[in-house]
Short mmCIF file of N, CA, C and O in Angstrom, two decimals:
data_model
loop_
_atom_site.label_atom_id
_atom_site.label_comp_id
_atom_site.label_asym_id
_atom_site.label_seq_id
_atom_site.Cartn_x
_atom_site.Cartn_y
_atom_site.Cartn_z
N MET A 13 10.90 -24.14 29.84
CA MET A 13 10.61 -22.77 29.41
C MET A 13 9.53 -22.20 30.33
O MET A 13 8.57 -22.87 30.67
N THR A 14 9.69 -20.96 30.68
CA THR A 14 8.76 -20.33 31.60
C THR A 14 7.58 -19.73 30.85
O THR A 14 7.60 -19.58 29.63
N THR A 15 6.58 -19.40 31.61
CA THR A 15 5.40 -18.75 31.04
C THR A 15 5.79 -17.41 30.41
O THR A 15 5.27 -17.03 29.36
N PHE A 16 6.74 -16.72 31.05
CA PHE A 16 7.20 -15.44 30.51
C PHE A 16 7.82 -15.64 29.13
O PHE A 16 7.56 -14.87 28.20
N ASP A 17 8.65 -16.67 28.98
CA ASP A 17 9.28 -16.94 27.69
C ASP A 17 8.25 -17.28 26.63
O ASP A 17 8.35 -16.84 25.48
N ASP A 18 7.25 -18.07 27.01
CA ASP A 18 6.17 -18.41 26.08
C ASP A 18 5.42 -17.16 25.64
O ASP A 18 5.10 -17.00 24.46
N ARG A 19 5.13 -16.32 26.60
CA ARG A 19 4.41 -15.08 26.30
C ARG A 19 5.24 -14.18 25.39
O ARG A 19 4.73 -13.61 24.43
N GLU A 20 6.55 -14.09 25.67
CA GLU A 20 7.43 -13.27 24.85
C GLU A 20 7.47 -13.79 23.41
O GLU A 20 7.37 -13.02 22.45
N LYS A 21 7.59 -15.10 23.24
CA LYS A 21 7.59 -15.67 21.89
C LYS A 21 6.26 -15.43 21.19
O LYS A 21 6.22 -15.19 19.98
N GLY A 22 5.17 -15.49 21.93
CA GLY A 22 3.85 -15.21 21.37
C GLY A 22 3.75 -13.78 20.86
O GLY A 22 3.24 -13.54 19.75
N TYR A 23 4.25 -12.83 21.64
CA TYR A 23 4.22 -11.43 21.22
C TYR A 23 5.11 -11.20 20.00
O TYR A 23 4.75 -10.46 19.09
N GLU A 24 6.29 -11.85 20.00
CA GLU A 24 7.18 -11.71 18.85
C GLU A 24 6.54 -12.28 17.59
O GLU A 24 6.63 -11.68 16.52
N SER A 25 5.88 -13.40 17.72
CA SER A 25 5.21 -14.01 16.56
C SER A 25 4.08 -13.13 16.06
O SER A 25 3.91 -12.94 14.85
N LYS A 26 3.30 -12.56 16.99
CA LYS A 26 2.21 -11.68 16.59
C LYS A 26 2.75 -10.43 15.92
O LYS A 26 2.21 -9.98 14.90
N TYR A 27 3.82 -9.88 16.45
CA TYR A 27 4.42 -8.69 15.85
C TYR A 27 4.89 -8.99 14.42
O TYR A 27 4.65 -8.21 13.50
N ALA A 28 5.56 -10.12 14.24
CA ALA A 28 6.04 -10.50 12.91
C ALA A 28 4.87 -10.68 11.94
O ALA A 28 4.93 -10.23 10.79
N LEU A 29 3.80 -11.31 12.40
CA LEU A 29 2.62 -11.51 11.56
C LEU A 29 1.99 -10.17 11.21
O LEU A 29 1.63 -9.92 10.06
N ASP A 30 1.86 -9.29 12.20
CA ASP A 30 1.29 -7.96 11.95
C ASP A 30 2.11 -7.18 10.93
O ASP A 30 1.55 -6.53 10.04
N GLN A 31 3.44 -7.25 11.03
CA GLN A 31 4.31 -6.55 10.09
C GLN A 31 4.18 -7.12 8.68
O GLN A 31 4.13 -6.37 7.70
N GLU A 32 4.09 -8.43 8.59
CA GLU A 32 3.93 -9.07 7.28
C GLU A 32 2.60 -8.68 6.65
O GLU A 32 2.53 -8.37 5.45
N GLN A 33 1.54 -8.69 7.45
CA GLN A 33 0.23 -8.32 6.94
C GLN A 33 0.20 -6.85 6.50
O GLN A 33 -0.40 -6.52 5.47
N GLU A 34 0.86 -5.98 7.24
CA GLU A 34 0.89 -4.56 6.87
C GLU A 34 1.67 -4.38 5.56
O GLU A 34 1.26 -3.60 4.69
N PHE A 35 2.77 -5.09 5.41
CA PHE A 35 3.55 -5.01 4.17
C PHE A 35 2.69 -5.44 2.98
O PHE A 35 2.65 -4.77 1.95
N LYS A 36 1.98 -6.55 3.13
CA LYS A 36 1.11 -7.04 2.06
C LYS A 36 -0.02 -6.06 1.76
O LYS A 36 -0.37 -5.83 0.61
N ALA A 37 -0.58 -5.47 2.82
CA ALA A 37 -1.69 -4.52 2.64
C ALA A 37 -1.22 -3.27 1.90
O ALA A 37 -1.91 -2.78 1.00
N ILE A 38 -0.05 -2.78 2.23
CA ILE A 38 0.47 -1.58 1.56
C ILE A 38 0.80 -1.89 0.10
O ILE A 38 0.50 -1.08 -0.79
N ALA A 39 1.37 -3.04 -0.16
CA ALA A 39 1.64 -3.43 -1.55
C ALA A 39 0.33 -3.55 -2.33
O ALA A 39 0.24 -3.09 -3.48
N ARG A 40 -0.69 -4.12 -1.70
CA ARG A 40 -1.99 -4.24 -2.36
C ARG A 40 -2.60 -2.86 -2.58
O ARG A 40 -3.18 -2.57 -3.62
N ARG A 41 -2.49 -1.98 -1.57
CA ARG A 41 -2.99 -0.61 -1.72
C ARG A 41 -2.33 0.07 -2.90
O ARG A 41 -2.99 0.72 -3.70
N ASN A 42 -1.02 -0.09 -3.02
CA ASN A 42 -0.29 0.55 -4.10
C ASN A 42 -0.73 0.03 -5.47
O ASN A 42 -0.86 0.80 -6.42
N LYS A 43 -0.99 -1.28 -5.55
CA LYS A 43 -1.47 -1.83 -6.81
C LYS A 43 -2.85 -1.27 -7.15
O LYS A 43 -3.10 -0.86 -8.28
N MET A 44 -3.74 -1.25 -6.15
CA MET A 44 -5.07 -0.70 -6.39
C MET A 44 -5.00 0.78 -6.76
O MET A 44 -5.73 1.24 -7.64
N LEU A 45 -4.10 1.51 -6.12
CA LEU A 45 -3.91 2.92 -6.44
C LEU A 45 -3.42 3.07 -7.88
O LEU A 45 -3.91 3.93 -8.62
N GLY A 46 -2.49 2.23 -8.27
CA GLY A 46 -1.98 2.27 -9.64
C GLY A 46 -3.07 1.99 -10.65
O GLY A 46 -3.15 2.65 -11.69
N LEU A 47 -3.93 1.01 -10.35
CA LEU A 47 -5.03 0.68 -11.26
C LEU A 47 -6.04 1.83 -11.34
O LEU A 47 -6.54 2.16 -12.41
N TRP A 48 -6.31 2.45 -10.20
CA TRP A 48 -7.22 3.60 -10.16
C TRP A 48 -6.65 4.75 -10.98
O TRP A 48 -7.35 5.37 -11.79
N ALA A 49 -5.36 5.04 -10.77
CA ALA A 49 -4.72 6.13 -11.49
C ALA A 49 -4.67 5.84 -12.99
O ALA A 49 -4.92 6.73 -13.81
N ALA A 50 -4.38 4.59 -13.34
CA ALA A 50 -4.32 4.20 -14.76
C ALA A 50 -5.67 4.40 -15.43
O ALA A 50 -5.74 4.87 -16.57
N GLU A 51 -6.73 4.07 -14.70
CA GLU A 51 -8.08 4.28 -15.25
C GLU A 51 -8.34 5.76 -15.49
O GLU A 51 -8.86 6.15 -16.53
N LYS A 52 -7.95 6.59 -14.51
CA LYS A 52 -8.15 8.03 -14.66
C LYS A 52 -7.34 8.58 -15.84
O LYS A 52 -7.77 9.51 -16.52
N MET A 53 -6.18 7.98 -16.09
CA MET A 53 -5.33 8.44 -17.19
C MET A 53 -5.71 7.80 -18.52
O MET A 53 -5.14 8.12 -19.56
N GLY A 54 -6.69 6.88 -18.50
CA GLY A 54 -7.17 6.27 -19.72
C GLY A 54 -6.26 5.22 -20.32
O GLY A 54 -6.26 5.01 -21.53
N LEU A 55 -5.46 4.54 -19.48
CA LEU A 55 -4.55 3.52 -19.98
C LEU A 55 -5.30 2.24 -20.33
O LEU A 55 -6.34 1.93 -19.73
N SER A 56 -4.77 1.48 -21.28
CA SER A 56 -5.35 0.18 -21.64
C SER A 56 -5.16 -0.81 -20.49
O SER A 56 -4.38 -0.55 -19.56
N ALA A 57 -5.83 -1.94 -20.56
CA ALA A 57 -5.75 -2.94 -19.48
C ALA A 57 -4.31 -3.40 -19.26
O ALA A 57 -3.85 -3.49 -18.11
N ASP A 58 -3.60 -3.71 -20.34
CA ASP A 58 -2.21 -4.15 -20.20
C ASP A 58 -1.33 -3.04 -19.63
O ASP A 58 -0.52 -3.28 -18.73
N SER A 59 -1.51 -1.85 -20.14
CA SER A 59 -0.73 -0.71 -19.63
C SER A 59 -1.07 -0.42 -18.18
O SER A 59 -0.20 -0.05 -17.40
N ALA A 60 -2.33 -0.61 -17.81
CA ALA A 60 -2.76 -0.37 -16.43
C ALA A 60 -2.06 -1.33 -15.48
O ALA A 60 -1.60 -0.93 -14.41
N GLU A 61 -1.96 -2.60 -15.86
CA GLU A 61 -1.27 -3.59 -15.02
C GLU A 61 0.21 -3.23 -14.88
O GLU A 61 0.77 -3.33 -13.79
N GLN A 62 0.83 -2.82 -15.97
CA GLN A 62 2.24 -2.42 -15.93
C GLN A 62 2.43 -1.18 -15.06
O GLN A 62 3.38 -1.08 -14.29
N TYR A 63 1.50 -0.24 -15.19
CA TYR A 63 1.59 0.98 -14.39
C TYR A 63 1.41 0.65 -12.90
O TYR A 63 2.15 1.16 -12.06
N ALA A 64 0.45 -0.21 -12.59
CA ALA A 64 0.22 -0.60 -11.19
C ALA A 64 1.48 -1.25 -10.61
O ALA A 64 1.85 -0.98 -9.46
N ALA A 65 2.14 -2.09 -11.39
CA ALA A 65 3.38 -2.72 -10.92
C ALA A 65 4.47 -1.67 -10.69
O ALA A 65 5.24 -1.76 -9.72
N ALA A 66 4.50 -0.64 -11.53
CA ALA A 66 5.48 0.44 -11.35
C ALA A 66 5.19 1.23 -10.08
O ALA A 66 6.12 1.66 -9.39
N VAL A 67 3.92 1.41 -9.75
CA VAL A 67 3.56 2.11 -8.52
C VAL A 67 4.00 1.28 -7.31
O VAL A 67 4.54 1.82 -6.34
N VAL A 68 3.80 -0.03 -7.37
CA VAL A 68 4.25 -0.90 -6.27
C VAL A 68 5.77 -0.79 -6.12
O VAL A 68 6.28 -0.64 -4.99
N ARG A 69 6.50 -0.82 -7.21
CA ARG A 69 7.97 -0.71 -7.16
C ARG A 69 8.41 0.65 -6.62
O ARG A 69 9.43 0.74 -5.94
N ALA A 70 7.65 1.68 -6.91
CA ALA A 70 8.01 3.03 -6.45
C ALA A 70 8.07 3.11 -4.93
O ALA A 70 8.82 3.92 -4.39
N ASP A 71 7.31 2.26 -4.26
CA ASP A 71 7.27 2.30 -2.80
C ASP A 71 8.59 1.84 -2.18
O ASP A 71 8.84 2.08 -1.00
N PHE A 72 9.45 1.21 -2.95
CA PHE A 72 10.72 0.71 -2.40
C PHE A 72 11.83 1.74 -2.50
O PHE A 72 12.96 1.49 -2.07
N GLU A 73 11.53 2.93 -3.04
CA GLU A 73 12.55 3.96 -3.18
C GLU A 73 12.96 4.56 -1.84
O GLU A 73 14.13 4.82 -1.61
N GLN A 74 11.99 4.79 -0.95
CA GLN A 74 12.26 5.39 0.36
C GLN A 74 11.25 4.85 1.36
O GLN A 74 10.17 4.41 0.97
N PRO A 75 11.57 4.93 2.64
CA PRO A 75 10.56 4.55 3.64
C PRO A 75 9.37 5.51 3.58
O PRO A 75 9.52 6.67 3.21
N GLY A 76 8.21 5.01 3.89
CA GLY A 76 7.01 5.84 3.89
C GLY A 76 6.32 5.81 2.55
O GLY A 76 6.72 5.10 1.63
N GLU A 77 5.27 6.59 2.45
CA GLU A 77 4.45 6.54 1.25
C GLU A 77 4.64 7.75 0.34
O GLU A 77 3.99 7.86 -0.69
N GLU A 78 5.53 8.65 0.70
CA GLU A 78 5.72 9.86 -0.11
C GLU A 78 6.22 9.54 -1.51
O GLU A 78 5.89 10.24 -2.46
N ASP A 79 7.03 8.49 -1.65
CA ASP A 79 7.54 8.13 -2.97
C ASP A 79 6.40 7.70 -3.89
O ASP A 79 6.36 8.04 -5.06
N VAL A 80 5.43 6.98 -3.34
CA VAL A 80 4.26 6.56 -4.11
C VAL A 80 3.41 7.78 -4.47
O VAL A 80 2.99 7.94 -5.62
N PHE A 81 3.20 8.64 -3.50
CA PHE A 81 2.43 9.86 -3.75
C PHE A 81 3.06 10.69 -4.86
O PHE A 81 2.39 11.12 -5.79
N ARG A 82 4.38 10.90 -4.76
CA ARG A 82 5.08 11.71 -5.77
C ARG A 82 4.98 11.09 -7.15
O ARG A 82 4.79 11.80 -8.14
N LYS A 83 5.11 9.78 -7.24
CA LYS A 83 5.03 9.12 -8.54
C LYS A 83 3.67 9.34 -9.18
O LYS A 83 3.56 9.77 -10.31
N VAL A 84 2.61 9.02 -8.43
CA VAL A 84 1.27 9.12 -8.99
C VAL A 84 0.91 10.58 -9.29
O VAL A 84 0.39 10.89 -10.36
N ALA A 85 1.22 11.47 -8.36
CA ALA A 85 0.92 12.90 -8.58
C ALA A 85 1.69 13.41 -9.80
O ALA A 85 1.12 14.14 -10.63
N GLY A 86 2.94 13.03 -9.93
CA GLY A 86 3.74 13.45 -11.08
C GLY A 86 3.21 12.89 -12.39
O GLY A 86 3.20 13.58 -13.41
N ASP A 87 2.76 11.65 -12.35
CA ASP A 87 2.21 11.04 -13.57
C ASP A 87 0.89 11.68 -13.96
O ASP A 87 0.61 11.85 -15.15
N PHE A 88 0.08 12.04 -12.96
CA PHE A 88 -1.16 12.76 -13.27
C PHE A 88 -0.82 14.09 -13.94
O PHE A 88 -1.40 14.45 -14.97
N LYS A 89 0.11 14.80 -13.35
CA LYS A 89 0.50 16.11 -13.90
C LYS A 89 1.05 15.94 -15.32
O LYS A 89 0.70 16.71 -16.23
N GLY A 90 1.89 14.93 -15.51
CA GLY A 90 2.47 14.67 -16.82
C GLY A 90 1.45 14.31 -17.89
O GLY A 90 1.65 14.57 -19.07
N SER A 91 0.33 13.72 -17.45
CA SER A 91 -0.70 13.34 -18.41
C SER A 91 -1.76 14.43 -18.56
O SER A 91 -2.76 14.24 -19.26
N GLY A 92 -1.55 15.56 -17.88
CA GLY A 92 -2.46 16.69 -18.02
C GLY A 92 -3.69 16.62 -17.14
O GLY A 92 -4.61 17.42 -17.30
N LEU A 93 -3.71 15.69 -16.19
CA LEU A 93 -4.86 15.58 -15.27
C LEU A 93 -4.62 16.42 -14.03
O LEU A 93 -3.50 16.50 -13.54
N THR A 94 -5.69 17.00 -13.54
CA THR A 94 -5.61 17.77 -12.31
C THR A 94 -6.29 16.96 -11.20
O THR A 94 -7.51 16.80 -11.21
N VAL A 95 -5.48 16.45 -10.30
CA VAL A 95 -5.98 15.73 -9.13
C VAL A 95 -5.34 16.39 -7.93
O VAL A 95 -4.11 16.49 -7.85
N SER A 96 -6.16 16.86 -7.01
CA SER A 96 -5.63 17.59 -5.86
C SER A 96 -4.87 16.65 -4.93
O SER A 96 -5.09 15.44 -4.91
N GLU A 97 -3.98 17.24 -4.14
CA GLU A 97 -3.23 16.47 -3.15
C GLU A 97 -4.20 15.80 -2.19
O GLU A 97 -4.03 14.63 -1.84
N GLY A 98 -5.22 16.52 -1.77
CA GLY A 98 -6.20 15.96 -0.84
C GLY A 98 -6.94 14.78 -1.42
O GLY A 98 -7.16 13.78 -0.73
N GLU A 99 -7.33 14.87 -2.69
CA GLU A 99 -8.04 13.76 -3.33
C GLU A 99 -7.14 12.53 -3.42
O GLU A 99 -7.57 11.41 -3.13
N LEU A 100 -5.89 12.73 -3.79
CA LEU A 100 -4.97 11.61 -3.93
C LEU A 100 -4.67 10.98 -2.57
O LEU A 100 -4.71 9.75 -2.43
N ARG A 101 -4.42 11.79 -1.56
CA ARG A 101 -4.14 11.25 -0.22
C ARG A 101 -5.38 10.54 0.35
O ARG A 101 -5.27 9.50 0.99
N SER A 102 -6.54 11.10 0.09
CA SER A 102 -7.78 10.47 0.55
C SER A 102 -7.95 9.10 -0.12
O SER A 102 -8.35 8.13 0.54
N LYS A 103 -7.67 9.02 -1.41
CA LYS A 103 -7.79 7.76 -2.13
C LYS A 103 -6.79 6.75 -1.59
O LYS A 103 -7.10 5.57 -1.43
N MET A 104 -5.58 7.21 -1.27
CA MET A 104 -4.57 6.32 -0.70
C MET A 104 -5.04 5.76 0.63
O MET A 104 -4.90 4.56 0.90
N ASP A 105 -5.62 6.61 1.47
CA ASP A 105 -6.13 6.16 2.78
C ASP A 105 -7.29 5.18 2.60
O ASP A 105 -7.36 4.15 3.29
N GLU A 106 -8.21 5.51 1.70
CA GLU A 106 -9.36 4.65 1.43
C GLU A 106 -8.90 3.27 0.96
O GLU A 106 -9.36 2.24 1.47
N LEU A 107 -7.98 3.24 0.02
CA LEU A 107 -7.50 1.97 -0.52
C LEU A 107 -6.68 1.19 0.51
O LEU A 107 -6.71 -0.03 0.52
N ALA A 108 -5.97 1.90 1.39
CA ALA A 108 -5.22 1.22 2.45
C ALA A 108 -6.18 0.49 3.39
O ALA A 108 -5.93 -0.66 3.79
N SER A 109 -7.29 1.13 3.73
CA SER A 109 -8.28 0.49 4.60
C SER A 109 -8.88 -0.74 3.93
O SER A 109 -9.03 -1.79 4.56
N ILE A 110 -9.20 -0.62 2.65
CA ILE A 110 -9.76 -1.76 1.91
C ILE A 110 -8.75 -2.89 1.86
O ILE A 110 -9.09 -4.06 2.09
N ALA A 111 -7.50 -2.56 1.56
CA ALA A 111 -6.46 -3.59 1.45
C ALA A 111 -6.24 -4.30 2.79
O ALA A 111 -6.11 -5.52 2.82
N ARG A 112 -6.23 -3.55 3.88
CA ARG A 112 -6.06 -4.18 5.20
C ARG A 112 -7.21 -5.13 5.51
O ARG A 112 -6.99 -6.23 6.04
N GLU A 113 -8.43 -4.72 5.20
CA GLU A 113 -9.59 -5.59 5.42
C GLU A 113 -9.47 -6.86 4.59
O GLU A 113 -9.76 -7.95 5.08
N GLN A 114 -9.04 -6.72 3.34
CA GLN A 114 -8.89 -7.88 2.47
C GLN A 114 -7.83 -8.83 3.00
O GLN A 114 -8.04 -10.05 2.99
N ILE A 115 -6.71 -8.30 3.44
CA ILE A 115 -5.62 -9.14 3.96
C ILE A 115 -6.08 -9.86 5.24
O ILE A 115 -5.86 -11.06 5.40
N ARG A 116 -6.76 -9.15 6.12
CA ARG A 116 -7.26 -9.78 7.36
C ARG A 116 -8.26 -10.89 7.05
O ARG A 116 -8.33 -11.88 7.76
N ALA A 117 -9.05 -10.68 5.99
CA ALA A 117 -10.07 -11.65 5.61
C ALA A 117 -9.46 -12.83 4.83
O ALA A 117 -10.16 -13.78 4.50
N GLY A 118 -8.16 -12.73 4.55
CA GLY A 118 -7.49 -13.80 3.84
C GLY A 118 -7.71 -13.80 2.35
O GLY A 118 -7.51 -14.81 1.68
N GLU A 119 -8.11 -12.68 1.81
CA GLU A 119 -8.33 -12.58 0.36
C GLU A 119 -7.04 -12.37 -0.38
O GLU A 119 -6.10 -11.87 0.08
#
């Protein structure tokens, strides 16, 4: 095997690892977002865990994060809470950064 082949396999392995870590980070972000939203909506601990799991599942509806945004924004509206689009998107970004740091740290 040549050095080029070794290098190519190394890049492929790193890409696969990066993709796996990003998937885990986004799933973690969605769970944290669900828990945050559940707290704002005043849900009990058990209901909060169930709601967080529903937010994680919502991400599988379409590529991207719009499905998660729509779910949480719609649930806020349905519960009578006013949370701006900017606040919700900012929270999603903040939690994504935290989740990525946690995944990189092996937490």
